[in-house]
Amino acid sequence: MDYKKILNNKREPLEGPLIIEPKVFKDKRGFFLESWNRKKMENILKKDINFVQDNHSFSQKGVLRGMHYQVPPFQQSKLIRCLSGEIYDVVVDLRKNSKTFGTWAGIILNDKNLKEFWIPAGFAHGFITLSNSANVIYKTDAYWDKKSENALIWNDKTINIKWPETICEIIISDKDREAKTLNELKNLNLLL
């Protein structure tokens, strides 16, 4: 299992999120990979990981899910994989005391590159489906808690995420459409 830091929109490495590249063993039958190994991941992160929930979403082309996060004491770390199709996966640093606060990073995850994305607590997370459809699974280290759930608006002008322009129509839930800007979240003391 190899890993590397992801660069934010200012070309600085974000502290925490990691691109995970599992070792893939291919032959004429197909491939095999180890998608999760607690011992290896804890060695990389230098901390214990206890995943408590697996989530699976299926989305059509143009579906944008995000930018979601939970506030303490239910903040979540996530390990994201795209099983089929292709997504553009994005994080925004919401850690008030971070030197990269308010910056974002994005990565293509698909069933060809087989990469995974480690997102520690403190980041808003979302993705848009680039292929006709996509199956995405992710592990979390805290349970979903409705009262702790929050969302950053996907098109906040102060953050200015560069979503892929190949999508003509973005499909978004009412909840995500009504999400708050970074400044609104700051004023409501809903940052991490």
PDB file of C-alpha atoms in Angstrom:
ATOM      1  CA  MET A   1       0.000   0.000   0.000  1.00  0.00           C
ATOM      2  CA  ASP A   2       1.525   3.301  -1.107  1.00  0.00           C
ATOM      3  CA  TYR A   3       0.297   6.729  -0.106  1.00  0.00           C
ATOM      4  CA  LYS A   4       0.978  10.396  -0.722  1.00  0.00           C
ATOM      5  CA  LYS A   5      -0.320  13.767   0.412  1.00  0.00           C
ATOM      6  CA  ILE A   6      -2.712  15.688  -1.791  1.00  0.00           C
ATOM      7  CA  LEU A   7      -2.017  19.271  -2.845  1.00  0.00           C
ATOM      8  CA  ASN A   8      -4.649  21.931  -2.237  1.00  0.00           C
ATOM      9  CA  ASN A   9      -5.732  24.619  -4.695  1.00  0.00           C
ATOM     10  CA  LYS A  10      -2.727  26.736  -3.647  1.00  0.00           C
ATOM     11  CA  ARG A  11      -0.365  23.825  -4.488  1.00  0.00           C
ATOM     12  CA  GLU A  12       0.418  23.251  -0.790  1.00  0.00           C
ATOM     13  CA  PRO A  13       0.233  19.788   0.788  1.00  0.00           C
ATOM     14  CA  LEU A  14      -2.830  19.362   2.987  1.00  0.00           C
ATOM     15  CA  GLU A  15      -1.977  17.869   6.373  1.00  0.00           C
ATOM     16  CA  GLY A  16      -4.178  14.829   6.939  1.00  0.00           C
ATOM     17  CA  PRO A  17      -5.843  13.732   3.682  1.00  0.00           C
ATOM     18  CA  LEU A  18      -3.956  11.016   1.813  1.00  0.00           C
ATOM     19  CA  ILE A  19      -4.215   9.365  -1.577  1.00  0.00           C
ATOM     20  CA  ILE A  20      -3.962   5.619  -0.946  1.00  0.00           C
ATOM     21  CA  GLU A  21      -2.751   3.389  -3.776  1.00  0.00           C
ATOM     22  CA  PRO A  22      -3.270  -0.283  -2.976  1.00  0.00           C
ATOM     23  CA  LYS A  23      -0.943  -2.851  -4.516  1.00  0.00           C
ATOM     24  CA  VAL A  24      -2.878  -4.383  -7.413  1.00  0.00           C
ATOM     25  CA  PHE A  25      -2.061  -7.900  -8.589  1.00  0.00           C
ATOM     26  CA  LYS A  26      -3.284  -8.360 -12.185  1.00  0.00           C
ATOM     27  CA  ASP A  27      -3.294 -11.403 -14.405  1.00  0.00           C
ATOM     28  CA  LYS A  28      -5.442 -12.874 -17.196  1.00  0.00           C
ATOM     29  CA  ARG A  29      -8.260 -13.579 -14.701  1.00  0.00           C
ATOM     30  CA  GLY A  30      -8.564  -9.956 -13.547  1.00  0.00           C
ATOM     31  CA  PHE A  31      -7.047  -8.417 -10.441  1.00  0.00           C
ATOM     32  CA  PHE A  32      -6.797  -8.706  -6.682  1.00  0.00           C
ATOM     33  CA  LEU A  33      -6.142  -5.950  -4.166  1.00  0.00           C
ATOM     34  CA  GLU A  34      -6.290  -5.476  -0.433  1.00  0.00           C
ATOM     35  CA  SER A  35      -8.743  -2.568   0.010  1.00  0.00           C
ATOM     36  CA  TRP A  36      -8.378  -2.284   3.775  1.00  0.00           C
ATOM     37  CA  ASN A  37      -5.717  -3.385   6.200  1.00  0.00           C
ATOM     38  CA  ARG A  38      -6.018  -1.928   9.681  1.00  0.00           C
ATOM     39  CA  LYS A  39      -2.429  -2.647  10.673  1.00  0.00           C
ATOM     40  CA  LYS A  40      -0.957  -1.003   7.551  1.00  0.00           C
ATOM     41  CA  MET A  41      -3.258   2.028   7.772  1.00  0.00           C
ATOM     42  CA  GLU A  42      -2.523   2.572  11.462  1.00  0.00           C
ATOM     43  CA  ASN A  43       1.172   2.399  10.651  1.00  0.00           C
ATOM     44  CA  ILE A  44       0.747   5.081   7.955  1.00  0.00           C
ATOM     45  CA  LEU A  45      -1.403   7.357  10.153  1.00  0.00           C
ATOM     46  CA  LYS A  46       0.452   6.663  13.416  1.00  0.00           C
ATOM     47  CA  LYS A  47      -2.868   6.278  15.237  1.00  0.00           C
ATOM     48  CA  ASP A  48      -5.567   3.697  15.907  1.00  0.00           C
ATOM     49  CA  ILE A  49      -8.426   3.418  13.427  1.00  0.00           C
ATOM     50  CA  ASN A  50     -11.767   1.968  14.413  1.00  0.00           C
ATOM     51  CA  PHE A  51     -14.241   2.043  11.550  1.00  0.00           C
ATOM     52  CA  VAL A  52     -17.838   1.660  12.752  1.00  0.00           C
ATOM     53  CA  GLN A  53     -19.932   2.170   9.618  1.00  0.00           C
ATOM     54  CA  ASP A  54     -19.739   1.426   5.869  1.00  0.00           C
ATOM     55  CA  ASN A  55     -21.790   3.535   3.454  1.00  0.00           C
ATOM     56  CA  HIS A  56     -22.591   2.903  -0.206  1.00  0.00           C
ATOM     57  CA  SER A  57     -24.018   5.409  -2.670  1.00  0.00           C
ATOM     58  CA  PHE A  58     -25.100   4.977  -6.271  1.00  0.00           C
ATOM     59  CA  SER A  59     -25.280   8.149  -8.358  1.00  0.00           C
ATOM     60  CA  GLN A  60     -26.132   9.089 -11.919  1.00  0.00           C
ATOM     61  CA  LYS A  61     -23.954  11.385 -14.033  1.00  0.00           C
ATOM     62  CA  GLY A  62     -23.980  14.954 -12.732  1.00  0.00           C
ATOM     63  CA  VAL A  63     -25.069  14.075  -9.180  1.00  0.00           C
ATOM     64  CA  LEU A  64     -23.160  16.205  -6.698  1.00  0.00           C
ATOM     65  CA  ARG A  65     -23.169  15.023  -3.080  1.00  0.00           C
ATOM     66  CA  GLY A  66     -21.652  17.377  -0.540  1.00  0.00           C
ATOM     67  CA  MET A  67     -19.954  19.174   1.010  1.00  0.00           C
ATOM     68  CA  HIS A  68     -20.743  17.231   4.197  1.00  0.00           C
ATOM     69  CA  TYR A  69     -19.186  17.023   7.646  1.00  0.00           C
ATOM     70  CA  GLN A  70     -20.146  16.436  11.278  1.00  0.00           C
ATOM     71  CA  VAL A  71     -19.262  18.621  14.253  1.00  0.00           C
ATOM     72  CA  PRO A  72     -17.871  17.318  17.577  1.00  0.00           C
ATOM     73  CA  PRO A  73     -18.310  14.989  19.275  1.00  0.00           C
ATOM     74  CA  PHE A  74     -19.366  13.068  16.132  1.00  0.00           C
ATOM     75  CA  GLN A  75     -16.832  14.310  13.578  1.00  0.00           C
ATOM     76  CA  GLN A  76     -15.912  11.597  11.080  1.00  0.00           C
ATOM     77  CA  SER A  77     -12.832  10.391   9.264  1.00  0.00           C
ATOM     78  CA  LYS A  78     -13.563   8.557   6.001  1.00  0.00           C
ATOM     79  CA  LEU A  79     -11.898   6.159   3.594  1.00  0.00           C
ATOM     80  CA  ILE A  80     -13.470   6.599   0.130  1.00  0.00           C
ATOM     81  CA  ARG A  81     -13.444   4.196  -2.859  1.00  0.00           C
ATOM     82  CA  CYS A  82     -15.174   4.292  -6.232  1.00  0.00           C
ATOM     83  CA  LEU A  83     -16.125   0.711  -7.105  1.00  0.00           C
ATOM     84  CA  SER A  84     -17.575   1.452 -10.542  1.00  0.00           C
ATOM     85  CA  GLY A  85     -17.621   4.540 -12.696  1.00  0.00           C
ATOM     86  CA  GLU A  86     -15.751   7.765 -12.004  1.00  0.00           C
ATOM     87  CA  ILE A  87     -16.092  10.644  -9.551  1.00  0.00           C
ATOM     88  CA  TYR A  88     -14.289  13.872  -8.760  1.00  0.00           C
ATOM     89  CA  ASP A  89     -13.854  13.767  -4.978  1.00  0.00           C
ATOM     90  CA  VAL A  90     -13.254  17.024  -3.084  1.00  0.00           C
ATOM     91  CA  VAL A  91     -12.306  18.067   0.456  1.00  0.00           C
ATOM     92  CA  VAL A  92     -12.286  21.494   2.106  1.00  0.00           C
ATOM     93  CA  ASP A  93     -10.179  22.158   5.208  1.00  0.00           C
ATOM     94  CA  LEU A  94     -12.539  23.412   7.955  1.00  0.00           C
ATOM     95  CA  ARG A  95     -10.033  23.233  10.795  1.00  0.00           C
ATOM     96  CA  LYS A  96     -10.053  26.796  12.198  1.00  0.00           C
ATOM     97  CA  ASN A  97      -6.438  26.623  13.393  1.00  0.00           C
ATOM     98  CA  SER A  98      -5.014  25.025  10.263  1.00  0.00           C
ATOM     99  CA  LYS A  99      -2.604  26.943   8.039  1.00  0.00           C
ATOM    100  CA  THR A 100      -4.590  25.592   5.064  1.00  0.00           C
ATOM    101  CA  PHE A 101      -8.033  26.554   6.475  1.00  0.00           C
ATOM    102  CA  GLY A 102     -10.575  27.224   3.716  1.00  0.00           C
ATOM    103  CA  THR A 103      -8.517  25.604   0.954  1.00  0.00           C
ATOM    104  CA  TRP A 104      -9.691  22.648  -1.102  1.00  0.00           C
ATOM    105  CA  ALA A 105      -8.263  19.656  -2.970  1.00  0.00           C
ATOM    106  CA  GLY A 106      -9.756  17.254  -5.485  1.00  0.00           C
ATOM    107  CA  ILE A 107      -8.920  13.852  -6.935  1.00  0.00           C
ATOM    108  CA  ILE A 108     -10.365  11.568  -9.596  1.00  0.00           C
ATOM    109  CA  LEU A 109     -11.403   8.200  -8.167  1.00  0.00           C
ATOM    110  CA  ASN A 110     -12.540   5.474 -10.529  1.00  0.00           C
ATOM    111  CA  ASP A 111     -12.651   1.755 -11.205  1.00  0.00           C
ATOM    112  CA  LYS A 112      -9.492   2.020 -13.326  1.00  0.00           C
ATOM    113  CA  ASN A 113      -7.021   3.796 -11.024  1.00  0.00           C
ATOM    114  CA  LEU A 114      -8.386   1.954  -7.919  1.00  0.00           C
ATOM    115  CA  LYS A 115      -7.147   4.753  -5.639  1.00  0.00           C
ATOM    116  CA  GLU A 116      -8.682   5.416  -2.251  1.00  0.00           C
ATOM    117  CA  PHE A 117      -8.949   8.735  -0.445  1.00  0.00           C
ATOM    118  CA  TRP A 118      -8.328   9.050   3.306  1.00  0.00           C
ATOM    119  CA  ILE A 119     -10.157  12.075   4.715  1.00  0.00           C
ATOM    120  CA  PRO A 120      -9.557  12.815   8.397  1.00  0.00           C
ATOM    121  CA  ALA A 121     -12.037  14.627  10.632  1.00  0.00           C
ATOM    122  CA  GLY A 122     -11.919  18.371  10.086  1.00  0.00           C
ATOM    123  CA  PHE A 123     -12.716  18.351   6.382  1.00  0.00           C
ATOM    124  CA  ALA A 124     -15.951  18.846   4.455  1.00  0.00           C
ATOM    125  CA  HIS A 125     -16.309  16.165   1.784  1.00  0.00           C
ATOM    126  CA  GLY A 126     -18.234  15.847  -1.452  1.00  0.00           C
ATOM    127  CA  PHE A 127     -18.076  14.453  -4.963  1.00  0.00           C
ATOM    128  CA  ILE A 128     -19.611  14.745  -8.412  1.00  0.00           C
ATOM    129  CA  THR A 129     -20.270  11.771 -10.687  1.00  0.00           C
ATOM    130  CA  LEU A 130     -18.436  12.089 -14.006  1.00  0.00           C
ATOM    131  CA  SER A 131     -19.406   8.758 -15.600  1.00  0.00           C
ATOM    132  CA  ASN A 132     -22.926   7.640 -16.538  1.00  0.00           C
ATOM    133  CA  SER A 133     -23.188   6.221 -13.016  1.00  0.00           C
ATOM    134  CA  ALA A 134     -20.919   5.462 -10.061  1.00  0.00           C
ATOM    135  CA  ASN A 135     -20.917   3.222  -7.018  1.00  0.00           C
ATOM    136  CA  VAL A 136     -19.013   4.761  -4.111  1.00  0.00           C
ATOM    137  CA  ILE A 137     -18.331   3.123  -0.763  1.00  0.00           C
ATOM    138  CA  TYR A 138     -16.723   4.607   2.283  1.00  0.00           C
ATOM    139  CA  LYS A 139     -15.865   3.634   5.810  1.00  0.00           C
ATOM    140  CA  THR A 140     -16.349   6.047   8.728  1.00  0.00           C
ATOM    141  CA  ASP A 141     -14.867   6.049  12.205  1.00  0.00           C
ATOM    142  CA  ALA A 142     -17.961   7.637  13.803  1.00  0.00           C
ATOM    143  CA  TYR A 143     -21.642   6.947  13.334  1.00  0.00           C
ATOM    144  CA  TRP A 144     -23.844   9.291  11.345  1.00  0.00           C
ATOM    145  CA  ASP A 145     -25.568  11.710  13.712  1.00  0.00           C
ATOM    146  CA  LYS A 146     -28.328  13.918  12.328  1.00  0.00           C
ATOM    147  CA  LYS A 147     -27.868  16.637  14.983  1.00  0.00           C
ATOM    148  CA  SER A 148     -24.125  16.879  14.222  1.00  0.00           C
ATOM    149  CA  GLU A 149     -24.500  16.859  10.446  1.00  0.00           C
ATOM    150  CA  ASN A 150     -23.616  20.035   8.545  1.00  0.00           C
ATOM    151  CA  ALA A 151     -22.932  21.048   4.972  1.00  0.00           C
ATOM    152  CA  LEU A 152     -20.836  23.675   3.275  1.00  0.00           C
ATOM    153  CA  ILE A 153     -22.371  24.989   0.049  1.00  0.00           C
ATOM    154  CA  TRP A 154     -20.671  23.310  -2.914  1.00  0.00           C
ATOM    155  CA  ASN A 155     -20.196  26.550  -4.865  1.00  0.00           C
ATOM    156  CA  ASP A 156     -19.034  28.918  -2.102  1.00  0.00           C
ATOM    157  CA  LYS A 157     -17.398  31.824  -3.910  1.00  0.00           C
ATOM    158  CA  THR A 158     -14.775  32.401  -1.190  1.00  0.00           C
ATOM    159  CA  ILE A 159     -13.511  28.811  -1.556  1.00  0.00           C
ATOM    160  CA  ASN A 160     -14.004  28.643  -5.341  1.00  0.00           C
ATOM    161  CA  ILE A 161     -13.808  24.884  -5.922  1.00  0.00           C
ATOM    162  CA  LYS A 162     -13.014  24.156  -9.571  1.00  0.00           C
ATOM    163  CA  TRP A 163     -15.531  21.445 -10.360  1.00  0.00           C
ATOM    164  CA  PRO A 164     -15.037  19.660 -13.726  1.00  0.00           C
ATOM    165  CA  GLU A 165     -16.676  21.576 -16.551  1.00  0.00           C
ATOM    166  CA  THR A 166     -17.637  18.422 -18.437  1.00  0.00           C
ATOM    167  CA  ILE A 167     -20.916  18.187 -16.531  1.00  0.00           C
ATOM    168  CA  CYS A 168     -23.673  20.244 -18.170  1.00  0.00           C
ATOM    169  CA  GLU A 169     -26.330  19.759 -15.503  1.00  0.00           C
ATOM    170  CA  ILE A 170     -25.594  19.354 -11.797  1.00  0.00           C
ATOM    171  CA  ILE A 171     -28.141  17.338  -9.810  1.00  0.00           C
ATOM    172  CA  ILE A 172     -28.180  18.208  -6.115  1.00  0.00           C
ATOM    173  CA  SER A 173     -30.425  17.524  -3.116  1.00  0.00           C
ATOM    174  CA  ASP A 174     -32.464  20.246  -1.448  1.00  0.00           C
ATOM    175  CA  LYS A 175     -30.359  19.803   1.693  1.00  0.00           C
ATOM    176  CA  ASP A 176     -27.140  20.448  -0.219  1.00  0.00           C
ATOM    177  CA  ARG A 177     -28.675  23.331  -2.182  1.00  0.00           C
ATOM    178  CA  GLU A 178     -29.532  25.037   1.136  1.00  0.00           C
ATOM    179  CA  ALA A 179     -26.088  24.484   2.713  1.00  0.00           C
ATOM    180  CA  LYS A 180     -24.256  27.434   4.256  1.00  0.00           C
ATOM    181  CA  THR A 181     -21.243  29.402   3.082  1.00  0.00           C
ATOM    182  CA  LEU A 182     -17.949  29.275   4.919  1.00  0.00           C
ATOM    183  CA  ASN A 183     -18.621  32.719   6.422  1.00  0.00           C
ATOM    184  CA  GLU A 184     -22.090  31.656   7.605  1.00  0.00           C
ATOM    185  CA  LEU A 185     -20.642  28.514   9.203  1.00  0.00           C
ATOM    186  CA  LYS A 186     -17.955  30.645  10.863  1.00  0.00           C
ATOM    187  CA  ASN A 187     -20.575  33.050  12.255  1.00  0.00           C
ATOM    188  CA  LEU A 188     -22.648  30.140  13.576  1.00  0.00           C
ATOM    189  CA  ASN A 189     -19.530  28.613  15.192  1.00  0.00           C
ATOM    190  CA  LEU A 190     -19.945  25.418  13.148  1.00  0.00           C
ATOM    191  CA  LEU A 191     -16.333  24.970  12.096  1.00  0.00           C
ATOM    192  CA  LEU A 192     -13.956  22.345  13.420  1.00  0.00           C
TER     193      LEU A 192
END
